Amino acid sequence: MSKNILYTILSVFLLISCRQENDIVLSGEGFLSVSGIEIQAQTNTEVASRSTDDIIWTVELWKGNEMLRTLSAEDIQDKIELDVADDYVLKVYSPNYGVEKKWTNEEKGEPVYYKEVPFVVNQGETTGLKVQVPMITFAVSLDLSEVLGDWLQEYSFAVTSDERSISLQNGETAYFPHSEGISFSYQLSMTNSDSEVNVLNGEWGKMDDETVNINTMYTVVYNWSTQSLSLEK
């Protein structure tokens, strides 16, 4: 065999080898590692949030508009091998996700959690995610601690948002679905020891500088010194 033929054969093998190596790089795989899923702290820290241990999260793995699969607890504990791509999304939500759209006036509701996390998988690398899932509902509670007792004989309180009206007692909380531009109003009717009736009203979210946010607790407080309602968040 002549040297020219030998060089030609070697060149062909080298070319094939380079193309195969390049194909491996372009169509290779990487890994996803979910180091933890936890509840994102609410804006009002006085509100008791559920423990992460109490929630059995649903975790969906998406690529573009296609759901690849639902990840089990065992899957999350291990590295997950995935094709290289930049359009992955991890969707994490609580088992009650979606029930907020069906609440009635007789239901005070509950925290509902949801989070989408886009991520990229690179060749031979591990993408680590630690997911903090916010409450996608908002809440309103009542605090009459300054006036409860001999002076306040009777009262009724209601908070209304998006045509749903909930009656609350002192210390109770109502949860509401959130949407863009949503607002809420509230009314406190009180009868004191002199049989005087006083009706106080308030609202939030109607003014340009007022925004109702998800993952937030709004507390309606009766202020004894001003004998009026204030809103804390």
PDB file of N, CA and C in Angstrom, residues 125-187:
ATOM      1  N   GLU A 125     -22.775  18.937  32.586  1.00  0.00           N
ATOM      2  CA  GLU A 125     -22.873  19.742  33.802  1.00  0.00           C
ATOM      3  C   GLU A 125     -24.136  19.386  34.585  1.00  0.00           C
ATOM      4  N   THR A 126     -24.118  19.710  35.871  1.00  0.00           N
ATOM      5  CA  THR A 126     -25.279  19.500  36.725  1.00  0.00           C
ATOM      6  C   THR A 126     -25.902  20.849  37.070  1.00  0.00           C
ATOM      7  N   THR A 127     -27.149  21.020  36.722  1.00  0.00           N
ATOM      8  CA  THR A 127     -27.894  22.234  37.068  1.00  0.00           C
ATOM      9  C   THR A 127     -28.579  22.015  38.408  1.00  0.00           C
ATOM     10  N   GLY A 128     -28.220  22.814  39.400  1.00  0.00           N
ATOM     11  CA  GLY A 128     -28.799  22.675  40.726  1.00  0.00           C
ATOM     12  C   GLY A 128     -29.917  23.671  40.950  1.00  0.00           C
ATOM     13  N   LEU A 129     -31.049  23.205  41.478  1.00  0.00           N
ATOM     14  CA  LEU A 129     -32.185  24.074  41.772  1.00  0.00           C
ATOM     15  C   LEU A 129     -32.616  23.904  43.226  1.00  0.00           C
ATOM     16  N   LYS A 130     -32.858  25.030  43.889  1.00  0.00           N
ATOM     17  CA  LYS A 130     -33.520  25.032  45.189  1.00  0.00           C
ATOM     18  C   LYS A 130     -34.740  25.920  45.042  1.00  0.00           C
ATOM     19  N   VAL A 131     -35.914  25.333  45.154  1.00  0.00           N
ATOM     20  CA  VAL A 131     -37.152  26.016  44.793  1.00  0.00           C
ATOM     21  C   VAL A 131     -37.856  26.552  46.032  1.00  0.00           C
ATOM     22  N   GLN A 132     -38.152  27.857  46.017  1.00  0.00           N
ATOM     23  CA  GLN A 132     -38.986  28.480  47.045  1.00  0.00           C
ATOM     24  C   GLN A 132     -40.349  28.776  46.426  1.00  0.00           C
ATOM     25  N   VAL A 133     -41.378  28.156  46.965  1.00  0.00           N
ATOM     26  CA  VAL A 133     -42.709  28.220  46.370  1.00  0.00           C
ATOM     27  C   VAL A 133     -43.573  29.227  47.128  1.00  0.00           C
ATOM     28  N   PRO A 134     -44.054  30.283  46.466  1.00  0.00           N
ATOM     29  CA  PRO A 134     -44.867  31.283  47.152  1.00  0.00           C
ATOM     30  C   PRO A 134     -46.337  30.872  47.233  1.00  0.00           C
ATOM     31  N   MET A 135     -47.042  31.469  48.183  1.00  0.00           N
ATOM     32  CA  MET A 135     -48.491  31.355  48.239  1.00  0.00           C
ATOM     33  C   MET A 135     -49.061  32.246  47.131  1.00  0.00           C
ATOM     34  N   ILE A 136     -49.818  31.676  46.206  1.00  0.00           N
ATOM     35  CA  ILE A 136     -50.337  32.473  45.097  1.00  0.00           C
ATOM     36  C   ILE A 136     -51.701  33.083  45.419  1.00  0.00           C
ATOM     37  N   THR A 137     -52.242  32.767  46.586  1.00  0.00           N
ATOM     38  CA  THR A 137     -53.417  33.457  47.084  1.00  0.00           C
ATOM     39  C   THR A 137     -52.969  34.625  47.961  1.00  0.00           C
ATOM     40  N   PHE A 138     -53.913  35.507  48.340  1.00  0.00           N
ATOM     41  CA  PHE A 138     -53.633  36.511  49.364  1.00  0.00           C
ATOM     42  C   PHE A 138     -54.651  36.329  50.479  1.00  0.00           C
ATOM     43  N   ALA A 139     -54.378  36.907  51.629  1.00  0.00           N
ATOM     44  CA  ALA A 139     -55.210  36.648  52.800  1.00  0.00           C
ATOM     45  C   ALA A 139     -55.556  37.941  53.531  1.00  0.00           C
ATOM     46  N   VAL A 140     -56.707  37.931  54.206  1.00  0.00           N
ATOM     47  CA  VAL A 140     -57.145  39.056  55.028  1.00  0.00           C
ATOM     48  C   VAL A 140     -57.567  38.504  56.381  1.00  0.00           C
ATOM     49  N   SER A 141     -57.032  39.093  57.457  1.00  0.00           N
ATOM     50  CA  SER A 141     -57.394  38.655  58.805  1.00  0.00           C
ATOM     51  C   SER A 141     -57.942  39.827  59.607  1.00  0.00           C
ATOM     52  N   LEU A 142     -58.548  39.536  60.748  1.00  0.00           N
ATOM     53  CA  LEU A 142     -59.164  40.554  61.607  1.00  0.00           C
ATOM     54  C   LEU A 142     -58.511  40.551  62.978  1.00  0.00           C
ATOM     55  N   ASP A 143     -58.143  41.758  63.464  1.00  0.00           N
ATOM     56  CA  ASP A 143     -57.535  41.910  64.780  1.00  0.00           C
ATOM     57  C   ASP A 143     -58.301  42.964  65.573  1.00  0.00           C
ATOM     58  N   LEU A 144     -59.116  42.509  66.537  1.00  0.00           N
ATOM     59  CA  LEU A 144     -59.876  43.407  67.415  1.00  0.00           C
ATOM     60  C   LEU A 144     -59.368  43.338  68.848  1.00  0.00           C
ATOM     61  N   SER A 145     -58.102  42.959  69.015  1.00  0.00           N
ATOM     62  CA  SER A 145     -57.561  42.720  70.352  1.00  0.00           C
ATOM     63  C   SER A 145     -57.606  43.961  71.247  1.00  0.00           C
ATOM     64  N   GLU A 146     -57.568  45.157  70.659  1.00  0.00           N
ATOM     65  CA  GLU A 146     -57.576  46.378  71.475  1.00  0.00           C
ATOM     66  C   GLU A 146     -58.936  46.692  72.068  1.00  0.00           C
ATOM     67  N   VAL A 147     -60.007  46.166  71.505  1.00  0.00           N
ATOM     68  CA  VAL A 147     -61.348  46.560  71.954  1.00  0.00           C
ATOM     69  C   VAL A 147     -62.193  45.395  72.462  1.00  0.00           C
ATOM     70  N   LEU A 148     -61.722  44.182  72.307  1.00  0.00           N
ATOM     71  CA  LEU A 148     -62.497  43.053  72.812  1.00  0.00           C
ATOM     72  C   LEU A 148     -62.592  43.107  74.331  1.00  0.00           C
ATOM     73  N   GLY A 149     -63.766  42.811  74.851  1.00  0.00           N
ATOM     74  CA  GLY A 149     -63.955  42.851  76.298  1.00  0.00           C
ATOM     75  C   GLY A 149     -65.270  43.513  76.645  1.00  0.00           C
ATOM     76  N   ASP A 150     -65.291  44.235  77.779  1.00  0.00           N
ATOM     77  CA  ASP A 150     -66.538  44.830  78.257  1.00  0.00           C
ATOM     78  C   ASP A 150     -67.074  45.892  77.316  1.00  0.00           C
ATOM     79  N   TRP A 151     -66.183  46.650  76.635  1.00  0.00           N
ATOM     80  CA  TRP A 151     -66.659  47.760  75.809  1.00  0.00           C
ATOM     81  C   TRP A 151     -67.356  47.265  74.538  1.00  0.00           C
ATOM     82  N   LEU A 152     -66.823  46.240  73.920  1.00  0.00           N
ATOM     83  CA  LEU A 152     -67.390  45.728  72.678  1.00  0.00           C
ATOM     84  C   LEU A 152     -68.335  44.574  72.987  1.00  0.00           C
ATOM     85  N   GLN A 153     -69.619  44.794  72.782  1.00  0.00           N
ATOM     86  CA  GLN A 153     -70.627  43.797  73.090  1.00  0.00           C
ATOM     87  C   GLN A 153     -70.913  42.871  71.904  1.00  0.00           C
ATOM     88  N   GLU A 154     -71.107  43.475  70.744  1.00  0.00           N
ATOM     89  CA  GLU A 154     -71.405  42.689  69.550  1.00  0.00           C
ATOM     90  C   GLU A 154     -70.678  43.285  68.347  1.00  0.00           C
ATOM     91  N   TYR A 155     -70.349  42.425  67.414  1.00  0.00           N
ATOM     92  CA  TYR A 155     -69.758  42.940  66.180  1.00  0.00           C
ATOM     93  C   TYR A 155     -69.945  41.911  65.063  1.00  0.00           C
ATOM     94  N   SER A 156     -69.867  42.421  63.849  1.00  0.00           N
ATOM     95  CA  SER A 156     -69.828  41.552  62.673  1.00  0.00           C
ATOM     96  C   SER A 156     -68.829  42.157  61.701  1.00  0.00           C
ATOM     97  N   PHE A 157     -68.104  41.282  61.010  1.00  0.00           N
ATOM     98  CA  PHE A 157     -67.069  41.745  60.084  1.00  0.00           C
ATOM     99  C   PHE A 157     -67.133  40.901  58.830  1.00  0.00           C
ATOM    100  N   ALA A 158     -67.009  41.551  57.687  1.00  0.00           N
ATOM    101  CA  ALA A 158     -67.002  40.833  56.412  1.00  0.00           C
ATOM    102  C   ALA A 158     -65.965  41.453  55.492  1.00  0.00           C
ATOM    103  N   VAL A 159     -65.293  40.610  54.744  1.00  0.00           N
ATOM    104  CA  VAL A 159     -64.336  41.069  53.734  1.00  0.00           C
ATOM    105  C   VAL A 159     -64.789  40.515  52.384  1.00  0.00           C
ATOM    106  N   THR A 160     -64.756  41.383  51.372  1.00  0.00           N
ATOM    107  CA  THR A 160     -65.285  41.027  50.061  1.00  0.00           C
ATOM    108  C   THR A 160     -64.237  41.267  48.983  1.00  0.00           C
ATOM    109  N   SER A 161     -64.095  40.288  48.086  1.00  0.00           N
ATOM    110  CA  SER A 161     -63.185  40.428  46.948  1.00  0.00           C
ATOM    111  C   SER A 161     -63.698  39.577  45.807  1.00  0.00           C
ATOM    112  N   ASP A 162     -63.788  40.183  44.631  1.00  0.00           N
ATOM    113  CA  ASP A 162     -64.211  39.472  43.426  1.00  0.00           C
ATOM    114  C   ASP A 162     -65.547  38.754  43.645  1.00  0.00           C
ATOM    115  N   GLU A 163     -66.505  39.474  44.250  1.00  0.00           N
ATOM    116  CA  GLU A 163     -67.880  39.009  44.471  1.00  0.00           C
ATOM    117  C   GLU A 163     -67.991  37.901  45.523  1.00  0.00           C
ATOM    118  N   ARG A 164     -66.909  37.573  46.189  1.00  0.00           N
ATOM    119  CA  ARG A 164     -66.962  36.580  47.263  1.00  0.00           C
ATOM    120  C   ARG A 164     -66.824  37.309  48.592  1.00  0.00           C
ATOM    121  N   SER A 165     -67.802  37.118  49.502  1.00  0.00           N
ATOM    122  CA  SER A 165     -67.823  37.822  50.782  1.00  0.00           C
ATOM    123  C   SER A 165     -67.740  36.816  51.923  1.00  0.00           C
ATOM    124  N   ILE A 166     -66.780  37.043  52.838  1.00  0.00           N
ATOM    125  CA  ILE A 166     -66.513  36.104  53.932  1.00  0.00           C
ATOM    126  C   ILE A 166     -66.675  36.810  55.269  1.00  0.00           C
ATOM    127  N   SER A 167     -67.422  36.210  56.184  1.00  0.00           N
ATOM    128  CA  SER A 167     -67.562  36.730  57.548  1.00  0.00           C
ATOM    129  C   SER A 167     -66.449  36.163  58.418  1.00  0.00           C
ATOM    130  N   LEU A 168     -65.839  37.038  59.230  1.00  0.00           N
ATOM    131  CA  LEU A 168     -64.733  36.629  60.092  1.00  0.00           C
ATOM    132  C   LEU A 168     -64.968  37.042  61.530  1.00  0.00           C
ATOM    133  N   GLN A 169     -64.477  36.226  62.442  1.00  0.00           N
ATOM    134  CA  GLN A 169     -64.385  36.577  63.846  1.00  0.00           C
ATOM    135  C   GLN A 169     -62.948  37.022  64.137  1.00  0.00           C
ATOM    136  N   ASN A 170     -62.747  37.611  65.317  1.00  0.00           N
ATOM    137  CA  ASN A 170     -61.411  38.075  65.673  1.00  0.00           C
ATOM    138  C   ASN A 170     -60.387  36.936  65.576  1.00  0.00           C
ATOM    139  N   GLY A 171     -59.277  37.225  64.894  1.00  0.00           N
ATOM    140  CA  GLY A 171     -58.207  36.249  64.757  1.00  0.00           C
ATOM    141  C   GLY A 171     -58.366  35.303  63.584  1.00  0.00           C
ATOM    142  N   GLU A 172     -59.495  35.342  62.898  1.00  0.00           N
ATOM    143  CA  GLU A 172     -59.698  34.445  61.758  1.00  0.00           C
ATOM    144  C   GLU A 172     -59.143  35.063  60.471  1.00  0.00           C
ATOM    145  N   THR A 173     -58.954  34.201  59.478  1.00  0.00           N
ATOM    146  CA  THR A 173     -58.339  34.614  58.214  1.00  0.00           C
ATOM    147  C   THR A 173     -59.131  34.066  57.042  1.00  0.00           C
ATOM    148  N   ALA A 174     -59.278  34.891  56.013  1.00  0.00           N
ATOM    149  CA  ALA A 174     -59.895  34.458  54.759  1.00  0.00           C
ATOM    150  C   ALA A 174     -58.865  34.556  53.641  1.00  0.00           C
ATOM    151  N   TYR A 175     -58.885  33.576  52.744  1.00  0.00           N
ATOM    152  CA  TYR A 175     -57.950  33.549  51.611  1.00  0.00           C
ATOM    153  C   TYR A 175     -58.725  33.760  50.311  1.00  0.00           C
ATOM    154  N   PHE A 176     -58.075  34.453  49.371  1.00  0.00           N
ATOM    155  CA  PHE A 176     -58.730  34.792  48.113  1.00  0.00           C
ATOM    156  C   PHE A 176     -57.817  34.497  46.927  1.00  0.00           C
ATOM    157  N   PRO A 177     -58.403  34.068  45.798  1.00  0.00           N
ATOM    158  CA  PRO A 177     -57.609  33.927  44.576  1.00  0.00           C
ATOM    159  C   PRO A 177     -57.098  35.295  44.131  1.00  0.00           C
ATOM    160  N   HIS A 178     -55.946  35.317  43.516  1.00  0.00           N
ATOM    161  CA  HIS A 178     -55.359  36.577  43.065  1.00  0.00           C
ATOM    162  C   HIS A 178     -55.479  36.705  41.550  1.00  0.00           C
ATOM    163  N   SER A 179     -55.712  37.930  41.094  1.00  0.00           N
ATOM    164  CA  SER A 179     -55.697  38.230  39.668  1.00  0.00           C
ATOM    165  C   SER A 179     -55.211  39.662  39.495  1.00  0.00           C
ATOM    166  N   GLU A 180     -54.802  40.006  38.297  1.00  0.00           N
ATOM    167  CA  GLU A 180     -54.273  41.337  38.018  1.00  0.00           C
ATOM    168  C   GLU A 180     -55.337  42.407  38.301  1.00  0.00           C
ATOM    169  N   GLY A 181     -54.960  43.422  39.093  1.00  0.00           N
ATOM    170  CA  GLY A 181     -55.866  44.531  39.378  1.00  0.00           C
ATOM    171  C   GLY A 181     -56.938  44.232  40.403  1.00  0.00           C
ATOM    172  N   ILE A 182     -56.833  43.117  41.116  1.00  0.00           N
ATOM    173  CA  ILE A 182     -57.851  42.759  42.090  1.00  0.00           C
ATOM    174  C   ILE A 182     -57.808  43.696  43.289  1.00  0.00           C
ATOM    175  N   SER A 183     -58.937  43.861  43.957  1.00  0.00           N
ATOM    176  CA  SER A 183     -59.028  44.687  45.161  1.00  0.00           C
ATOM    177  C   SER A 183     -59.910  43.969  46.177  1.00  0.00           C
ATOM    178  N   PHE A 184     -59.981  44.500  47.392  1.00  0.00           N
ATOM    179  CA  PHE A 184     -60.907  43.959  48.380  1.00  0.00           C
ATOM    180  C   PHE A 184     -61.429  45.091  49.261  1.00  0.00           C
ATOM    181  N   SER A 185     -62.614  44.885  49.815  1.00  0.00           N
ATOM    182  CA  SER A 185     -63.219  45.848  50.739  1.00  0.00           C
ATOM    183  C   SER A 185     -63.617  45.114  52.013  1.00  0.00           C
ATOM    184  N   TYR A 186     -63.828  45.865  53.082  1.00  0.00           N
ATOM    185  CA  TYR A 186     -64.190  45.246  54.350  1.00  0.00           C
ATOM    186  C   TYR A 186     -65.099  46.189  55.149  1.00  0.00           C
ATOM    187  N   GLN A 187     -65.918  45.598  56.015  1.00  0.00           N
ATOM    188  CA  GLN A 187     -66.868  46.366  56.835  1.00  0.00           C
ATOM    189  C   GLN A 187     -66.962  45.766  58.231  1.00  0.00           C
TER     190      GLN A 187
END
